[in-house]
PDB file of C-alpha atoms in Angstrom:
ATOM      1  CA  MET A   4       2.222 -22.335  28.759  1.00 51.00           C
ATOM      2  CA  HIS A   5      -0.774 -20.118  28.017  1.00 76.00           C
ATOM      3  CA  ILE A   6      -0.924 -19.868  24.237  1.00 83.00           C
ATOM      4  CA  GLU A   7      -4.317 -18.146  23.924  1.00 84.00           C
ATOM      5  CA  PRO A   8      -3.245 -14.711  25.287  1.00 79.00           C
ATOM      6  CA  ILE A   9      -0.187 -14.794  23.040  1.00 81.00           C
ATOM      7  CA  LEU A  10      -2.339 -15.554  20.010  1.00 88.00           C
ATOM      8  CA  HIS A  11      -4.666 -12.709  20.984  1.00 88.00           C
ATOM      9  CA  LEU A  12      -1.697 -10.362  21.187  1.00 87.00           C
ATOM     10  CA  LEU A  13      -0.431 -11.454  17.792  1.00 90.00           C
ATOM     11  CA  LEU A  14      -3.852 -11.043  16.201  1.00 95.00           C
ATOM     12  CA  MET A  15      -4.242  -7.589  17.722  1.00 95.00           C
ATOM     13  CA  LEU A  16      -0.812  -6.659  16.349  1.00 94.00           C
ATOM     14  CA  VAL A  17      -1.809  -7.892  12.893  1.00 95.00           C
ATOM     15  CA  ILE A  18      -4.988  -5.813  13.075  1.00 97.00           C
ATOM     16  CA  ALA A  19      -3.211  -2.724  14.399  1.00 97.00           C
ATOM     17  CA  ASN A  20      -0.454  -2.871  11.788  1.00 94.00           C
ATOM     18  CA  GLY A  21      -2.435  -4.276   8.886  1.00 95.00           C
ATOM     19  CA  THR A  22      -5.372  -1.893   8.957  1.00 97.00           C
ATOM     20  CA  PRO A  23      -3.404   1.166   7.754  1.00 96.00           C
ATOM     21  CA  LEU A  24      -2.190  -0.876   4.767  1.00 94.00           C
ATOM     22  CA  LEU A  25      -5.719  -2.035   4.019  1.00 96.00           C
ATOM     23  CA  ALA A  26      -7.062   1.505   4.355  1.00 96.00           C
ATOM     24  CA  GLY A  27      -4.373   2.701   1.947  1.00 94.00           C
ATOM     25  CA  ALA A  28      -5.242   0.008  -0.574  1.00 94.00           C
ATOM     26  CA  LEU A  29      -8.947   0.831  -0.365  1.00 94.00           C
ATOM     27  CA  LEU A  30      -8.695   4.617  -0.300  1.00 91.00           C
ATOM     28  CA  GLY A  31      -5.591   5.298  -2.374  1.00 90.00           C
ATOM     29  CA  ARG A  32      -4.280   8.771  -1.583  1.00 87.00           C
ATOM     30  CA  ARG A  33      -7.617   9.972  -0.174  1.00 87.00           C
ATOM     31  CA  LEU A  34      -7.305  11.123   3.431  1.00 86.00           C
ATOM     32  CA  ALA A  35      -3.581  10.327   3.392  1.00 90.00           C
ATOM     33  CA  CYS A  36      -2.420  13.465   5.201  1.00 94.00           C
ATOM     34  CA  PRO A  37       1.081  12.937   6.614  1.00 94.00           C
ATOM     35  CA  LEU A  38       1.108  13.013  10.419  1.00 94.00           C
ATOM     36  CA  ASP A  39       4.198  15.209  10.395  1.00 94.00           C
ATOM     37  CA  GLY A  40       2.675  17.655   7.902  1.00 93.00           C
ATOM     38  CA  GLY A  41       5.835  17.391   5.810  1.00 90.00           C
ATOM     39  CA  LEU A  42       7.957  18.872   8.607  1.00 93.00           C
ATOM     40  CA  ARG A  43      11.701  18.596   8.100  1.00 93.00           C
ATOM     41  CA  LEU A  44      14.088  18.733  11.022  1.00 92.00           C
ATOM     42  CA  ALA A  45      17.513  20.383  11.179  1.00 93.00           C
ATOM     43  CA  ASP A  46      19.090  17.307   9.585  1.00 91.00           C
ATOM     44  CA  GLY A  47      16.974  17.960   6.472  1.00 91.00           C
ATOM     45  CA  ARG A  48      14.996  14.749   6.912  1.00 92.00           C
ATOM     46  CA  SER A  49      11.298  14.439   7.621  1.00 92.00           C
ATOM     47  CA  LEU A  50      10.037  13.805  11.129  1.00 93.00           C
ATOM     48  CA  PHE A  51       8.289  10.504  10.234  1.00 93.00           C
ATOM     49  CA  GLY A  52       7.943  10.418   6.444  1.00 90.00           C
ATOM     50  CA  PRO A  53       4.997  10.519   4.054  1.00 90.00           C
ATOM     51  CA  ALA A  54       3.876   6.940   4.746  1.00 90.00           C
ATOM     52  CA  LYS A  55       2.781   7.788   8.308  1.00 93.00           C
ATOM     53  CA  THR A  56      -0.671   9.278   7.838  1.00 95.00           C
ATOM     54  CA  VAL A  57      -3.599  10.493   9.887  1.00 95.00           C
ATOM     55  CA  ARG A  58      -5.707   7.909   8.020  1.00 96.00           C
ATOM     56  CA  GLY A  59      -3.382   5.089   9.071  1.00 96.00           C
ATOM     57  CA  LEU A  60      -3.306   6.149  12.705  1.00 97.00           C
ATOM     58  CA  LEU A  61      -7.067   6.578  12.990  1.00 96.00           C
ATOM     59  CA  SER A  62      -7.896   3.401  11.071  1.00 97.00           C
ATOM     60  CA  SER A  63      -5.611   1.367  13.329  1.00 97.00           C
ATOM     61  CA  ILE A  64      -7.131   2.774  16.503  1.00 98.00           C
ATOM     62  CA  PHE A  65     -10.671   2.265  15.187  1.00 98.00           C
ATOM     63  CA  ALA A  66     -10.051  -1.309  13.994  1.00 98.00           C
ATOM     64  CA  THR A  67      -8.391  -2.438  17.218  1.00 97.00           C
ATOM     65  CA  ALA A  68     -11.230  -0.877  19.228  1.00 98.00           C
ATOM     66  CA  LEU A  69     -13.754  -2.832  17.142  1.00 98.00           C
ATOM     67  CA  ALA A  70     -11.791  -6.086  17.381  1.00 98.00           C
ATOM     68  CA  ALA A  71     -10.999  -5.862  21.103  1.00 96.00           C
ATOM     69  CA  PRO A  72     -14.203  -7.527  22.372  1.00 96.00           C
ATOM     70  CA  LEU A  73     -13.325 -10.609  20.307  1.00 95.00           C
ATOM     71  CA  PHE A  74     -10.287 -10.991  22.577  1.00 92.00           C
ATOM     72  CA  GLY A  75     -11.969 -10.178  25.879  1.00 90.00           C
ATOM     73  CA  LEU A  76     -10.869  -6.546  25.927  1.00 92.00           C
ATOM     74  CA  THR A  77     -12.959  -3.403  26.071  1.00 94.00           C
ATOM     75  CA  PRO A  78     -13.089  -1.143  23.008  1.00 97.00           C
ATOM     76  CA  VAL A  79     -11.169   1.499  24.989  1.00 96.00           C
ATOM     77  CA  MET A  80      -8.393  -1.014  25.694  1.00 94.00           C
ATOM     78  CA  GLY A  81      -8.407  -1.979  22.016  1.00 96.00           C
ATOM     79  CA  ALA A  82      -8.089   1.660  20.986  1.00 97.00           C
ATOM     80  CA  GLY A  83      -5.232   2.017  23.455  1.00 95.00           C
ATOM     81  CA  PHE A  84      -3.577  -1.036  21.959  1.00 95.00           C
ATOM     82  CA  GLY A  85      -3.820   0.464  18.464  1.00 96.00           C
ATOM     83  CA  LEU A  86      -2.533   3.818  19.683  1.00 97.00           C
ATOM     84  CA  LEU A  87       0.434   2.195  21.429  1.00 95.00           C
ATOM     85  CA  ALA A  88       1.277   0.041  18.406  1.00 95.00           C
ATOM     86  CA  MET A  89       1.133   3.069  16.115  1.00 96.00           C
ATOM     87  CA  SER A  90       3.182   5.122  18.596  1.00 95.00           C
ATOM     88  CA  GLY A  91       5.853   2.424  18.475  1.00 94.00           C
ATOM     89  CA  ASP A  92       5.677   2.523  14.689  1.00 93.00           C
ATOM     90  CA  LEU A  93       6.232   6.287  14.787  1.00 94.00           C
ATOM     91  CA  VAL A  94       9.231   5.831  17.092  1.00 93.00           C
ATOM     92  CA  SER A  95      10.658   3.397  14.520  1.00 93.00           C
ATOM     93  CA  SER A  96      10.017   5.803  11.666  1.00 92.00           C
ATOM     94  CA  PHE A  97      11.601   8.678  13.556  1.00 93.00           C
ATOM     95  CA  ALA A  98      14.705   6.582  14.290  1.00 91.00           C
ATOM     96  CA  LYS A  99      14.915   5.351  10.695  1.00 91.00           C
ATOM     97  CA  ARG A 100      14.765   8.917   9.343  1.00 90.00           C
ATOM     98  CA  ARG A 101      17.573   9.963  11.705  1.00 91.00           C
ATOM     99  CA  LEU A 102      19.637   6.968  10.525  1.00 90.00           C
ATOM    100  CA  GLY A 103      19.068   7.967   6.904  1.00 88.00           C
ATOM    101  CA  ILE A 104      16.856   4.972   6.077  1.00 86.00           C
ATOM    102  CA  ALA A 105      14.331   5.965   3.429  1.00 81.00           C
ATOM    103  CA  ALA A 106      10.589   5.934   4.144  1.00 76.00           C
ATOM    104  CA  SER A 107       8.991   2.499   3.711  1.00 76.00           C
ATOM    105  CA  ARG A 108      12.395   0.782   3.663  1.00 81.00           C
ATOM    106  CA  SER A 109      12.852  -2.203   5.933  1.00 83.00           C
ATOM    107  CA  ALA A 110      14.962  -2.135   9.077  1.00 83.00           C
ATOM    108  CA  PRO A 111      14.725  -5.545  10.775  1.00 81.00           C
ATOM    109  CA  LEU A 112      13.976  -5.404  14.502  1.00 80.00           C
ATOM    110  CA  LEU A 113      13.716  -1.608  14.473  1.00 84.00           C
ATOM    111  CA  ASP A 114      10.496  -1.988  12.488  1.00 80.00           C
ATOM    112  CA  GLN A 115       8.998  -4.585  14.809  1.00 84.00           C
ATOM    113  CA  LEU A 116      10.230  -4.060  18.373  1.00 85.00           C
ATOM    114  CA  PRO A 117       8.746  -0.687  19.363  1.00 88.00           C
ATOM    115  CA  GLU A 118       5.306  -1.368  17.881  1.00 88.00           C
ATOM    116  CA  THR A 119       5.224  -4.767  19.579  1.00 87.00           C
ATOM    117  CA  LEU A 120       6.796  -3.915  22.922  1.00 86.00           C
ATOM    118  CA  LEU A 121       4.807  -0.769  23.711  1.00 88.00           C
ATOM    119  CA  PRO A 122       1.367  -2.416  23.701  1.00 88.00           C
ATOM    120  CA  LEU A 123       2.720  -5.659  25.165  1.00 83.00           C
ATOM    121  CA  LEU A 124       4.470  -4.038  28.110  1.00 84.00           C
ATOM    122  CA  LEU A 125       1.819  -1.464  28.894  1.00 82.00           C
ATOM    123  CA  LEU A 126      -1.240  -3.672  28.374  1.00 78.00           C
ATOM    124  CA  GLN A 127       0.260  -6.975  29.518  1.00 74.00           C
ATOM    125  CA  PRO A 128      -1.725  -7.150  32.762  1.00 72.00           C
ATOM    126  CA  ALA A 129      -5.028  -6.437  30.994  1.00 69.00           C
ATOM    127  CA  MET A 130      -4.352  -8.940  28.206  1.00 65.00           C
ATOM    128  CA  GLY A 131      -3.290 -11.662  30.598  1.00 61.00           C
ATOM    129  CA  THR A 132      -0.111 -12.381  28.690  1.00 56.00           C
ATOM    130  CA  PRO A 133       2.647 -14.128  30.606  1.00 54.00           C
ATOM    131  CA  THR A 134       5.661 -12.079  31.650  1.00 53.00           C
TER     132      THR A 134
END
């Protein structure tokens, strides 16, 4: 079993998902513009919620691009990884809002699967992870 590519994937996921939290802790509410602009859909709920910010998206993409060479990936692939992880996170947030789950509330599996599977499935060949 090839453990190294799996560890690289896990570390990239930690970076992609942890950086927005770190940016929030360091910057407070500065630059925390909601990605959905506060849009509410016909069901009266927000598109993603206030916790999904431009700052979080950009910081994740930037951090994964910077970290990518440590794992044998190009910065562009790293940025793509961050973008895919954050896209999966947005899919989760969208689904949680439709299910009536409040922003920042936990939903096991729904919180983890999309943000893990999108980069894994789409970048699997480049990362050398086993299928």
